[in-house]
Coordinates of C-alpha atoms in Angstrom, one line a residue:
Chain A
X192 CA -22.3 -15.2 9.0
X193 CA -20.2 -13.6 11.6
X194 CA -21.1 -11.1 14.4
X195 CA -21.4 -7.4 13.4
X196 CA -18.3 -6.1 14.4
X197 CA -18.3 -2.4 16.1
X198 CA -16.3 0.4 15.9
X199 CA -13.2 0.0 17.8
X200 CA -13.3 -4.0 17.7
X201 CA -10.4 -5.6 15.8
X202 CA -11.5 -6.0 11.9
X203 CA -7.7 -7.3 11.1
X204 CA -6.1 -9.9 13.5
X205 CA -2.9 -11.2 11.8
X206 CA -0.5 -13.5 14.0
X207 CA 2.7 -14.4 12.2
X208 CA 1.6 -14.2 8.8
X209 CA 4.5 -15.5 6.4
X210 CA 5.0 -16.2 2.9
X211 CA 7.9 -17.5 1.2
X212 CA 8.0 -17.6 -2.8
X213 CA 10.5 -20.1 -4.7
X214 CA 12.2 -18.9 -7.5
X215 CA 15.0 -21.1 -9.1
X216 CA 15.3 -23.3 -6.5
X217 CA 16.0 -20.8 -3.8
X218 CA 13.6 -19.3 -1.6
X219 CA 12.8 -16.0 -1.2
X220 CA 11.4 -14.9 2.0
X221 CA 8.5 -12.1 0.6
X222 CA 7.0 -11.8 4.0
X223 CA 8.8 -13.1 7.3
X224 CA 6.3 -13.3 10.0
X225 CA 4.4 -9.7 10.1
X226 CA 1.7 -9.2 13.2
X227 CA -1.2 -7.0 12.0
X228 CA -4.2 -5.4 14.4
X229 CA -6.7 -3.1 12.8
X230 CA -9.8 -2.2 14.6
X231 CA -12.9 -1.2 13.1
X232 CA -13.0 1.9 11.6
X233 CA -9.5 3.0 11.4
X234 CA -7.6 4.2 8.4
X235 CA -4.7 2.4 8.3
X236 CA -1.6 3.3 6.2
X237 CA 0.9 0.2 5.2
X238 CA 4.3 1.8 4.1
X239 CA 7.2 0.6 2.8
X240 CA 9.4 1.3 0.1
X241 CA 9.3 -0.6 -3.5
X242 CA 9.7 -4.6 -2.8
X243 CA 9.5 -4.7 0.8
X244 CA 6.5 -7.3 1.1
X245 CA 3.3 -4.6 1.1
X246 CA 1.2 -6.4 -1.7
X247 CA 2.3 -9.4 -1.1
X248 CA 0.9 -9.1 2.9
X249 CA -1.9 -7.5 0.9
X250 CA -2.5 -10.6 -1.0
X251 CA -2.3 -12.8 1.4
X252 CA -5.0 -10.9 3.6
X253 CA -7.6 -10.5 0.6
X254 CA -7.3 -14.4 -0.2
X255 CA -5.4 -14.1 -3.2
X256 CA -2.1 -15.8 -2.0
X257 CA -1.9 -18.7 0.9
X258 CA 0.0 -17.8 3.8
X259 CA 3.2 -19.8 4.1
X260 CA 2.4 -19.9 8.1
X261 CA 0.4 -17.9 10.6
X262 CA -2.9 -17.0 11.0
X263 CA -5.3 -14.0 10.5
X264 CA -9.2 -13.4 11.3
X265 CA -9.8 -10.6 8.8
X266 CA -13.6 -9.3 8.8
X267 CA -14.6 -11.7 11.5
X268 CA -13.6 -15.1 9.4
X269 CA -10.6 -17.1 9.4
X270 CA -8.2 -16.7 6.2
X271 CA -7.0 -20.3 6.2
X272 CA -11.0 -22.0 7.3
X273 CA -13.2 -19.7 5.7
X274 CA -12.2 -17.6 2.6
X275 CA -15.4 -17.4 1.2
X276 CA -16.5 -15.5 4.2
X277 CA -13.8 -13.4 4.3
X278 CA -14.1 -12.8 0.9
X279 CA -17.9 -11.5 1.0
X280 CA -16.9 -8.8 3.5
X281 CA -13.9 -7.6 2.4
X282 CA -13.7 -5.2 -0.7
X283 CA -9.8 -5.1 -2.8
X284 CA -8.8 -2.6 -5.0
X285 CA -5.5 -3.9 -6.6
X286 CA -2.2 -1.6 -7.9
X287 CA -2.9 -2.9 -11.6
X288 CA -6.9 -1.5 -11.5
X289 CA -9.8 -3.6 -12.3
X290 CA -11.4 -3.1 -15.4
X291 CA -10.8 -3.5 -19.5
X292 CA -10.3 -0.6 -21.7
X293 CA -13.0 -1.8 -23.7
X294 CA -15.5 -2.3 -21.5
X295 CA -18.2 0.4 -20.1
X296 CA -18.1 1.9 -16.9
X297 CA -21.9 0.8 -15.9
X298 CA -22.3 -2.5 -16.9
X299 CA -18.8 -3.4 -15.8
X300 CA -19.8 -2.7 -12.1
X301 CA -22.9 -4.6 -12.5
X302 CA -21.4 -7.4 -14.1
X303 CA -18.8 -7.6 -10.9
X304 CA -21.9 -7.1 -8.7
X305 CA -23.2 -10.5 -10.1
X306 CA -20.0 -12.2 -9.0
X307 CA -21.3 -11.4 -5.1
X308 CA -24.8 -12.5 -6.0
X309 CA -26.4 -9.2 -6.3
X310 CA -29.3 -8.8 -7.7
X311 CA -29.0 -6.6 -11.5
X312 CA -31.6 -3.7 -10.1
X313 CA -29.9 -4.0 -6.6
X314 CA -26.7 -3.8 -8.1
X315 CA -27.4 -0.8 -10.9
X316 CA -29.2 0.9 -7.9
X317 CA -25.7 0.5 -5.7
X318 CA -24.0 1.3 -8.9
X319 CA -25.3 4.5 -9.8
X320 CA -25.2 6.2 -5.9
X321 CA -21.6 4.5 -5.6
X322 CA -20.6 6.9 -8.7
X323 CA -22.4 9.7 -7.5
X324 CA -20.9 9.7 -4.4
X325 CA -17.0 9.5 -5.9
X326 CA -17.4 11.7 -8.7
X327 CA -18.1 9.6 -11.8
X328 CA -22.3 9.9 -11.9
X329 CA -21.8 11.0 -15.9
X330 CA -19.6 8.2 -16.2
X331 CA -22.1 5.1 -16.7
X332 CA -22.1 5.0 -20.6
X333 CA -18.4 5.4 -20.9
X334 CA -15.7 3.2 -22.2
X335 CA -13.6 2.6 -18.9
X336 CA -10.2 3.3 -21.3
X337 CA -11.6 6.6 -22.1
X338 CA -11.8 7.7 -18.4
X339 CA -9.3 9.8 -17.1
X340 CA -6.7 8.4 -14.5
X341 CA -7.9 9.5 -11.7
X342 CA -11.4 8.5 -12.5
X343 CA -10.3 5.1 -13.5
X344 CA -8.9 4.9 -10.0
X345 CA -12.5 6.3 -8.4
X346 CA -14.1 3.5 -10.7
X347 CA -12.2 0.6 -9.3
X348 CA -12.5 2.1 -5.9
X349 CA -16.7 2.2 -6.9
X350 CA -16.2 -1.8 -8.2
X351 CA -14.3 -2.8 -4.2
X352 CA -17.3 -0.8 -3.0
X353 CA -20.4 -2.4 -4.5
X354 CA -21.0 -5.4 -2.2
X355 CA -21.1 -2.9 0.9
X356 CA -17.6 -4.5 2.4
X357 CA -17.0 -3.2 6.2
X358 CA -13.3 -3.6 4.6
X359 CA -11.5 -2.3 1.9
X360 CA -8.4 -3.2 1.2
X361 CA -6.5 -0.3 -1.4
X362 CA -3.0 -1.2 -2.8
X363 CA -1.0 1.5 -4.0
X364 CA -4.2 3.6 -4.9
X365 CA -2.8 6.9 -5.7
X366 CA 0.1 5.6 -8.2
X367 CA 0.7 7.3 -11.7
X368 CA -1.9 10.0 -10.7
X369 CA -1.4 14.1 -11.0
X370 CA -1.0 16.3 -7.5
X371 CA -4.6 17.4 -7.3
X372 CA -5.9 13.9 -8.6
X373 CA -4.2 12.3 -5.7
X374 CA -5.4 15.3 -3.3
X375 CA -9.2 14.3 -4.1
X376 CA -8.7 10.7 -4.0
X377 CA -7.5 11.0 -0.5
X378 CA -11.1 13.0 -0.2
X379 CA -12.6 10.4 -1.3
X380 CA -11.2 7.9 1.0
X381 CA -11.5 9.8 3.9
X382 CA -15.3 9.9 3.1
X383 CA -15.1 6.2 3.1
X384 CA -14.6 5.6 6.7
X385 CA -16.6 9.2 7.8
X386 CA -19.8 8.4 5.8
X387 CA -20.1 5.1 5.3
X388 CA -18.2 3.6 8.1
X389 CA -15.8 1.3 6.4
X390 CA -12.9 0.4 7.7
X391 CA -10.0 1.1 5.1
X392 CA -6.4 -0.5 4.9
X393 CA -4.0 1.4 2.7
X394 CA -0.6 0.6 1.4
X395 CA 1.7 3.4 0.1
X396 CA 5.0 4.1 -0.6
X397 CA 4.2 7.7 -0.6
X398 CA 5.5 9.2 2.9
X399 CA 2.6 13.0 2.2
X400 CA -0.2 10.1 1.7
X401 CA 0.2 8.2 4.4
X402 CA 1.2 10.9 6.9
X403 CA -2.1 13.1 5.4
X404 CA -4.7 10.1 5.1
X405 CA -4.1 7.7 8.1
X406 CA -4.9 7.2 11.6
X407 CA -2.3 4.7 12.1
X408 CA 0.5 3.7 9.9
X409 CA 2.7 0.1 10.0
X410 CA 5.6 0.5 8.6
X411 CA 7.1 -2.6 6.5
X412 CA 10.7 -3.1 5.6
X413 CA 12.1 -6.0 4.0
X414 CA 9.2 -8.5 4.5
X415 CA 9.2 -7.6 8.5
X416 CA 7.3 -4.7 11.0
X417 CA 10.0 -2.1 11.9
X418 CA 7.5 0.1 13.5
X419 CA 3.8 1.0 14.3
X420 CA 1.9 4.4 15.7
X421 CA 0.3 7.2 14.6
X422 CA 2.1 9.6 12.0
X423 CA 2.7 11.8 14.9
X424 CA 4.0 9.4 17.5
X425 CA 6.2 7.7 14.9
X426 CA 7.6 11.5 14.2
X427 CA 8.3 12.0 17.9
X428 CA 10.9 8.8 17.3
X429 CA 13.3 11.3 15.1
X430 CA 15.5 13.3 17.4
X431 CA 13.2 16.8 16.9
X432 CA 13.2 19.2 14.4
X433 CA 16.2 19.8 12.1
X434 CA 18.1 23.0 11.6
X435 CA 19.8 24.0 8.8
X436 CA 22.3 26.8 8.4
X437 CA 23.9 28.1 5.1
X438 CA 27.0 30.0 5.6
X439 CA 29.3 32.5 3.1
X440 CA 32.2 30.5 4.0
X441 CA 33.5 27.3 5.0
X442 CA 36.0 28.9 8.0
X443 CA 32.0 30.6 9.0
X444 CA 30.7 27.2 9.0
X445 CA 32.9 25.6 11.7
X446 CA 32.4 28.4 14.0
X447 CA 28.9 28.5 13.8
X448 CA 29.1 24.4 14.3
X449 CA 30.7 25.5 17.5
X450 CA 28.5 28.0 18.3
X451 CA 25.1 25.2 17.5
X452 CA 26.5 22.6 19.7
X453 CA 26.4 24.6 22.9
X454 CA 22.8 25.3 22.8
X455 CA 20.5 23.7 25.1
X456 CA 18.8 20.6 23.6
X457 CA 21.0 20.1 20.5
X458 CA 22.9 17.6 19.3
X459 CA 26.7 17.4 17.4
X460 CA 26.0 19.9 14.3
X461 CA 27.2 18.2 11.2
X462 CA 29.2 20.3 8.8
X463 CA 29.0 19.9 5.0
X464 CA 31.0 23.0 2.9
X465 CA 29.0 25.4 3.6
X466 CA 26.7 24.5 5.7
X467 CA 25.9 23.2 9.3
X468 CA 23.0 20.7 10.0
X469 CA 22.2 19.7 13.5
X470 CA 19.1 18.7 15.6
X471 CA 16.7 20.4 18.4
X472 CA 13.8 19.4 20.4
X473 CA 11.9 22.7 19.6
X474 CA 12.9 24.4 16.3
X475 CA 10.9 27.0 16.8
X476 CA 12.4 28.4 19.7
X477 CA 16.0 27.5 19.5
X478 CA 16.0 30.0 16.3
X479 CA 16.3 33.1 17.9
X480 CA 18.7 32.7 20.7
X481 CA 20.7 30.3 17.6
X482 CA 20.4 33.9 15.7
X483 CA 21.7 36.0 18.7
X484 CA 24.3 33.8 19.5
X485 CA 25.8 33.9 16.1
X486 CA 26.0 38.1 16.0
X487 CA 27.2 37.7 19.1
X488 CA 30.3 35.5 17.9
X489 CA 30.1 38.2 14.9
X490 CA 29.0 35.3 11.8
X491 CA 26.2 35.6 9.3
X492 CA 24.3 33.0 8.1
X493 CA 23.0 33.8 5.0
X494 CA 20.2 31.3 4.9
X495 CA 18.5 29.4 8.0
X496 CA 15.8 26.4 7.6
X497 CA 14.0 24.7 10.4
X498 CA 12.1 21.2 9.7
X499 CA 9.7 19.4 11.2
X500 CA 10.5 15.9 10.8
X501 CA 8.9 13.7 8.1
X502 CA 8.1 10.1 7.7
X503 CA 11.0 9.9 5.5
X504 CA 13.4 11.2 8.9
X505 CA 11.3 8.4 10.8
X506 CA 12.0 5.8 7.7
X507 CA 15.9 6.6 7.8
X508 CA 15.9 6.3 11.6
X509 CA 14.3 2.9 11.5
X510 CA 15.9 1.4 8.8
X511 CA 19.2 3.9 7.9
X512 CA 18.2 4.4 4.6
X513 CA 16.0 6.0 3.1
X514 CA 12.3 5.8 1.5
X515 CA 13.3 7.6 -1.7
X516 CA 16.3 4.8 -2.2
Chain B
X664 CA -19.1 -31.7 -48.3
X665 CA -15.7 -32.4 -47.6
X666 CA -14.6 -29.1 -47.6
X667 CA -16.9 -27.7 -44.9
X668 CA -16.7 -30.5 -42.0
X669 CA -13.1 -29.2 -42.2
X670 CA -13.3 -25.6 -42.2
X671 CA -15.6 -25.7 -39.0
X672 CA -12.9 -27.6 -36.6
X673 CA -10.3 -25.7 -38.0
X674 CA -12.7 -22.7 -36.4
X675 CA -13.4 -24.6 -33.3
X676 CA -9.6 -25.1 -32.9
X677 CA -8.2 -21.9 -33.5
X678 CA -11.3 -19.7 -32.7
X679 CA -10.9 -21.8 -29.0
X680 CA -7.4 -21.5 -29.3
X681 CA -6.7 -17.8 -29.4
X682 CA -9.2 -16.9 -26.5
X683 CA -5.8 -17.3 -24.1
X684 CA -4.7 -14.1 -25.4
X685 CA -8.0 -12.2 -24.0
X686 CA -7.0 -13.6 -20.4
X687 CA -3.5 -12.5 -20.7
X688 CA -4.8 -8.7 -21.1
X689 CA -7.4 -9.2 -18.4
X690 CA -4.8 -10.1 -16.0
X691 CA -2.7 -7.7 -16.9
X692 CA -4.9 -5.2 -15.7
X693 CA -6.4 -6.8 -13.0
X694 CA -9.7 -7.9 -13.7
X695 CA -8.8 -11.3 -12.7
X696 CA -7.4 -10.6 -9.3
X697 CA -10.8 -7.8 -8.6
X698 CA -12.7 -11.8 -9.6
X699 CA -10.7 -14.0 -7.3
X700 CA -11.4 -11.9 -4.4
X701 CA -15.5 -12.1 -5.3
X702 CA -16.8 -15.0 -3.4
X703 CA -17.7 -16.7 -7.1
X704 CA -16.7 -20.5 -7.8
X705 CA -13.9 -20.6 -9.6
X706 CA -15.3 -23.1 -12.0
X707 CA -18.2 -20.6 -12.8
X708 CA -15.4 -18.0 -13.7
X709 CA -13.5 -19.8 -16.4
X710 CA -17.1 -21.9 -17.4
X711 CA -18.9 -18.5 -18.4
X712 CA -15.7 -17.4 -20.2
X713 CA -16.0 -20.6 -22.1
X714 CA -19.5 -20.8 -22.6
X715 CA -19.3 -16.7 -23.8
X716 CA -16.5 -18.2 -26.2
X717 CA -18.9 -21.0 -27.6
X718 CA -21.8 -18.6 -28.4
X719 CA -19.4 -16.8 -30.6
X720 CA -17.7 -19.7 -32.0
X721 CA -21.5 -21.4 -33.1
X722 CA -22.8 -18.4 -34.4
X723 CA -19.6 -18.4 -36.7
X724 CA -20.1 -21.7 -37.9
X725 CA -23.7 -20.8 -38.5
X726 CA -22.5 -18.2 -40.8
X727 CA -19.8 -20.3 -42.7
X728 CA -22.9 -23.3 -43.1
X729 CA -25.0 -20.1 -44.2
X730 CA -22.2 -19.2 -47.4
X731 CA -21.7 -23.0 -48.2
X732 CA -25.4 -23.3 -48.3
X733 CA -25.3 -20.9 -51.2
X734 CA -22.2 -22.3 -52.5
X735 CA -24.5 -25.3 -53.0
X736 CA -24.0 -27.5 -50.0
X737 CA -26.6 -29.9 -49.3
X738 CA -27.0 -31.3 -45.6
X739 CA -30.2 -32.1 -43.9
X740 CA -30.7 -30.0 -40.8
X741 CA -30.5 -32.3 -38.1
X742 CA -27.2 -32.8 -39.3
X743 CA -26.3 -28.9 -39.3
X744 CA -27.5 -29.1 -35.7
X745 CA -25.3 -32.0 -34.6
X746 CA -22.6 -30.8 -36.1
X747 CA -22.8 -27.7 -34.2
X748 CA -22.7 -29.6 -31.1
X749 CA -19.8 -31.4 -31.6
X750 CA -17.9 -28.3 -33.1
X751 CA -19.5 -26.7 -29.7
X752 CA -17.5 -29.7 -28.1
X753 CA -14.5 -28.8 -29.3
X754 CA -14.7 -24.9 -29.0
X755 CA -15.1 -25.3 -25.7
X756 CA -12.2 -27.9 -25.1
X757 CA -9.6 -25.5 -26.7
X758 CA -11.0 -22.8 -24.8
X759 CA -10.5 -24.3 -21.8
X760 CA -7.1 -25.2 -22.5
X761 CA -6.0 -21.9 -23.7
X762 CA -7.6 -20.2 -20.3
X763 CA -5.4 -22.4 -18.7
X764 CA -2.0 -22.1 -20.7
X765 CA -2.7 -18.4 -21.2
X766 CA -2.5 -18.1 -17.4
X767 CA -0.1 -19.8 -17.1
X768 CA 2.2 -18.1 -18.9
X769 CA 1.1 -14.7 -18.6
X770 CA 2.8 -13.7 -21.2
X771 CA 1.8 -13.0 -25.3
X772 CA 5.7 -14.2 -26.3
X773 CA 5.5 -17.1 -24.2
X774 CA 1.3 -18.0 -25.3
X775 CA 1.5 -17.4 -29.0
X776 CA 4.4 -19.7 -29.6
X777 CA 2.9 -22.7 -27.2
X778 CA -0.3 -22.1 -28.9
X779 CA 1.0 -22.6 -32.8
X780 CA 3.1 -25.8 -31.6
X781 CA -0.3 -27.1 -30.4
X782 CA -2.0 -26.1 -33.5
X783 CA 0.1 -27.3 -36.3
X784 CA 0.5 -30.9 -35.9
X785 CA -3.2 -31.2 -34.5
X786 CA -4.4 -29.4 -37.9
X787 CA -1.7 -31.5 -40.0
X788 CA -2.9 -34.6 -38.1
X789 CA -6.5 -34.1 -38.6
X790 CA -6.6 -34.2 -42.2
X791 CA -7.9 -31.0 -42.9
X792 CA -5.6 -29.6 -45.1
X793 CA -5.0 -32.5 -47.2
X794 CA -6.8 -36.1 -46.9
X795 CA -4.7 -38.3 -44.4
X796 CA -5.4 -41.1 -47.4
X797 CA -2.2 -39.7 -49.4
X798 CA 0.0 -39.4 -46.2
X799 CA 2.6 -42.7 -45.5
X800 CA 1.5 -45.2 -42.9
X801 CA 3.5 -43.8 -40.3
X802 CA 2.2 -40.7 -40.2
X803 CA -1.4 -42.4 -40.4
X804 CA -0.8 -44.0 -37.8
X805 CA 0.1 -41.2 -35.8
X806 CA -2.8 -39.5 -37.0
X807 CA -4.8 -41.9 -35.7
X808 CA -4.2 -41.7 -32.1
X809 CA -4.9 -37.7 -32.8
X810 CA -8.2 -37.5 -31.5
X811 CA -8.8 -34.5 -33.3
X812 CA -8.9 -36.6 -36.7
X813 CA -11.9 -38.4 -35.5
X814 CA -13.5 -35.5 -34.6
X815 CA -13.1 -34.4 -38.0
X816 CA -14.3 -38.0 -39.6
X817 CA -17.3 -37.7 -37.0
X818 CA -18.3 -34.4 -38.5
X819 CA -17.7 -35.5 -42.5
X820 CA -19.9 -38.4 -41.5
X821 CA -22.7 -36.6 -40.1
X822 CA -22.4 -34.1 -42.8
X823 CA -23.0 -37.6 -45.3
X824 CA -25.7 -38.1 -43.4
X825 CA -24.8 -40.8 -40.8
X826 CA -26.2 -41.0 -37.3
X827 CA -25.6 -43.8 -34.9
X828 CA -22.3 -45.2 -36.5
X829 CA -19.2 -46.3 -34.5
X830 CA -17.1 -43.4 -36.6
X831 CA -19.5 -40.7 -35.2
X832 CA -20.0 -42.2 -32.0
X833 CA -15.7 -42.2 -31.5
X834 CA -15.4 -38.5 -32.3
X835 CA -18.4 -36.9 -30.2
X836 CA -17.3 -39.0 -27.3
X837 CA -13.4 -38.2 -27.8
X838 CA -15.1 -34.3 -28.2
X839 CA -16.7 -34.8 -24.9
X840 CA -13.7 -36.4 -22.9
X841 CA -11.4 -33.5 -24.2
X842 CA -14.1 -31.1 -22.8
X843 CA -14.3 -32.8 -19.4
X844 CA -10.4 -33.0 -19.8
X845 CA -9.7 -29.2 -20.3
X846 CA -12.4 -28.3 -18.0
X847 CA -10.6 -30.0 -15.1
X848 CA -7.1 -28.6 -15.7
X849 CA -8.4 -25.2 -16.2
X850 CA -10.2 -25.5 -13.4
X851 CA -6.9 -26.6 -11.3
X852 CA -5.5 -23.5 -13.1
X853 CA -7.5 -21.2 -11.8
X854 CA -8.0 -22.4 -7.9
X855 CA -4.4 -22.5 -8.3
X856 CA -4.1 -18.8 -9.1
X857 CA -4.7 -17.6 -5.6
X858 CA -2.3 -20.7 -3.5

């Protein structure tokens, strides 16, 4: 067994970690080198959008796919020398779920208890507060198909859960769920780390989830680390807040353009018909005197907008395109 | 007499044949993935599945004896037990294979065809349907290096009453190498599942 490991040491060390998949004799590089530090007791958001090398890094982390090259300690034990000890601290909640339709909720956990050697009255013991705590305590009897989504989520989240990991790995876990589903899943998992101490490691494509949920977000794009910090340093990274002004007519839009790019702090407004888009440092406080300036040059606006910046701004920054594409 | 020996490897076949399809759906919504990162051998994971899948398959052939029985089929016990052995044998065999093949494909349109090309000529060739006696040489002769035919003429003779001859000794130990045979490559099947 390894050392406890304590808050603040590293529960993720990943140096290098590749992996290459061959397809039709060419090779397709899923993963190309990523470096990956998590410390104990963080939240960790891994975004990216659709195809950029999330699960598979994911994967390759929980012992479900070799690494092509590099090297990770993950939970204290070495990926490549000791998976089995990785794979007794580490909990993995995967994007396609974890149970059958047919299959009831109770004896479904206890049965994947049994895979860790637990003990059945350990296990239905483990079982029963798990539930409780997320939710699903009327659940036990019930046939897992007939759950709704969100508690089919909370179920496999119970399942990653029942062997106590210090680690839990959750891919995707908000997918194909409603608003306030995914609103008290992220309850949930914030409860994780606060109450029980485990360290949790999130991948998302959702920019709200991981901005709401993490400490500390990586952000992946094609197979490679374009950036790493908290939601709000990675937000500094955007050139401020945006400003948006809607005009009545195109002639009204160029002035006020002119009128935008000699205030303090702001950048070359962008026009588009009707309206004029340009950058600050500090919305807020550029609005009035914007406002002033424009009676003054005797043009209305007939709409204004200030907005902070959003993961998706830091996304399209880093990468030139964006999430949603 | 005849009838019967048939009958249950024809269920040891298919019944071990089909489990692929379960393992197909399992994957599909992860249940195999939440197993492969449990710290469980990977040999216990498909085993139990195959063992589950014997348990089911004997308890069938228990209740096809039962219906001959009143039918008027006359075997002595000992030879009802042995016979469940070896059509536990072969269960298990198929089972193993169709783990394996059913992850590999991972797909019903790729399994069920693979599947019923593996069936057909092993039922054909195993004179089940119709006695091998009225086939030409050739194909006797190609249903003799079908181990599955001895593993049907192993089962008639112990359903006559024979123990201890050459015909039955062939078939339960052909049974037992295509066990030890399927267990091996779904074994590789599955360690392979997380390289």
């Amino acid at each position: 067994m390894g050392a406890e490991i304590q808050a603040g040491q590293a529960m993720i060390e990943a140096r290098q970690l590749k992996r290459d998949f061959k397809a039709r004799g060419r090779t397709i590089e899923a993963v190309r080198g990523v470096d990956i530090d998590v410390a104990a007791g963080e939240i960790v958001g891994f975004l990216g959008p659709n195809g950029a090398g999330k699960t598979t890094t994911l994967k390759m982390l929980t012992t479900l796919l070799r690494p092509t090259d590099g090297s990770a300690t993950v939970a204290g034990f070495d990926l490549r020398r000791d998976p089995q000890g990785v794979r007794r601290n580490i909990g993995y909640v995967g994007q396609a779920g974890s149970t059958i339709g047919s299959a009831r909720a109770g004896e479904e956990i206890v049965s994947h208890a049994r895979l860790y050697g637990i003990d059945a009255a350990t296990a239905n013991d483990r079982a029963r507060n798990l539930l409780a705590a997320l939710d699903l305590a009327d659940v036990w009897d019930r046939k897992c198909g007939s759950l709704s989504g969100g508690q089919r989520r909370r179920l496999d989240i119970v399942m990653g859960l029942i062997h106590n990991p210090r680690l839990v790995f959750l891919d995707e876990p908000s997918t194909g769920l409603d608003p306030q589903s995914r609103a008290n899943l992220w309850t949930h998992i914030r409860k994780l780390r606060d109450e029980l101490g485990t360290t949790v490691f999130i991948t998302t494509h959702y920019m709200d989830e991981a901005d709401s949920l993490s400490d500390r977000l990586l952000i992946i794009d094609k197979g490679e680390i374009v950036a790493e910090g908290t939601p709000a340093e990675l937000k500094k990274k955007v050139r401020g807040d945006t400003i948006t002004l809607t005009m009545r007519e195109e002639k009204d839009a160029t002035e006020a353009a002119g009128v935008a790019g000699l205030l303090a702090g702001a950048d070359a407004p962008a026009t588009d018909g009707h309206i004029v888009r340009f950058h600050v440092s500090e919305g807020a406080s550029t609005l009035p005197v914007l406002l002033a300036e424009l009676a003054r040059a005797g043009i209305e606006a007939i709409g204004v907008e200030v907005n902070r910046p959003t993961l998706d701004d830091v996304f399209l920054t880093l990468t030139g395109r964006s999430l949603r594409d | 007499m005849v009838f019967v020996p048939g009958l249950l490897v024809q269920l040891g076949i298919f019944g071990g044949l089909f489990v692929g399809f379960g393992i197909i759906a399992e994957w599909r919504a992860g249940v195999i993935d939440r197993m492969m990162v449990t710290p469980a051998s990977r040999t216990a994971l498909i085993a139990g599945r195959v063992l589950r899948d014997v348990v089911v398959l004997v308890a069938q052939a228990i209740i096809l004896i039962s219906c001959a029985f009143l039918f008027g089929l006359r075997v002595p016990l000992w030879a009802i037990a042995a016979g469940l052995v070896l059509i536990g044998l072969l269960g298990a065999a198929f089972s193993f294979l169709s783990y394996a093949f059913g992850l590999i494909t991972k797909s019903e349109d790729a399994f069920a065809p693979l599947v019923n090309s593996l069936a057909l000529p092993v039922l054909l060739l195993s004179g089940i349907l119709l006695p091998m006696s009225l086939a030409p040489a050739w194909l006797q002769a190609l249903a003799s290096i079908n181990p599955f035919k001895h593993v049907v003429d192993a089962l008639r003779a112990i359903f006559r009453g024979e123990i201890g001859t050459p015909e039955v000794a062939l078939g339960v130990a052909l049974a037992a190498v295509l066990v030890v045979l399927g267990a091996w490559f779904g074994n590789r099947v599955f360690e392979g599942q997380t390289k």
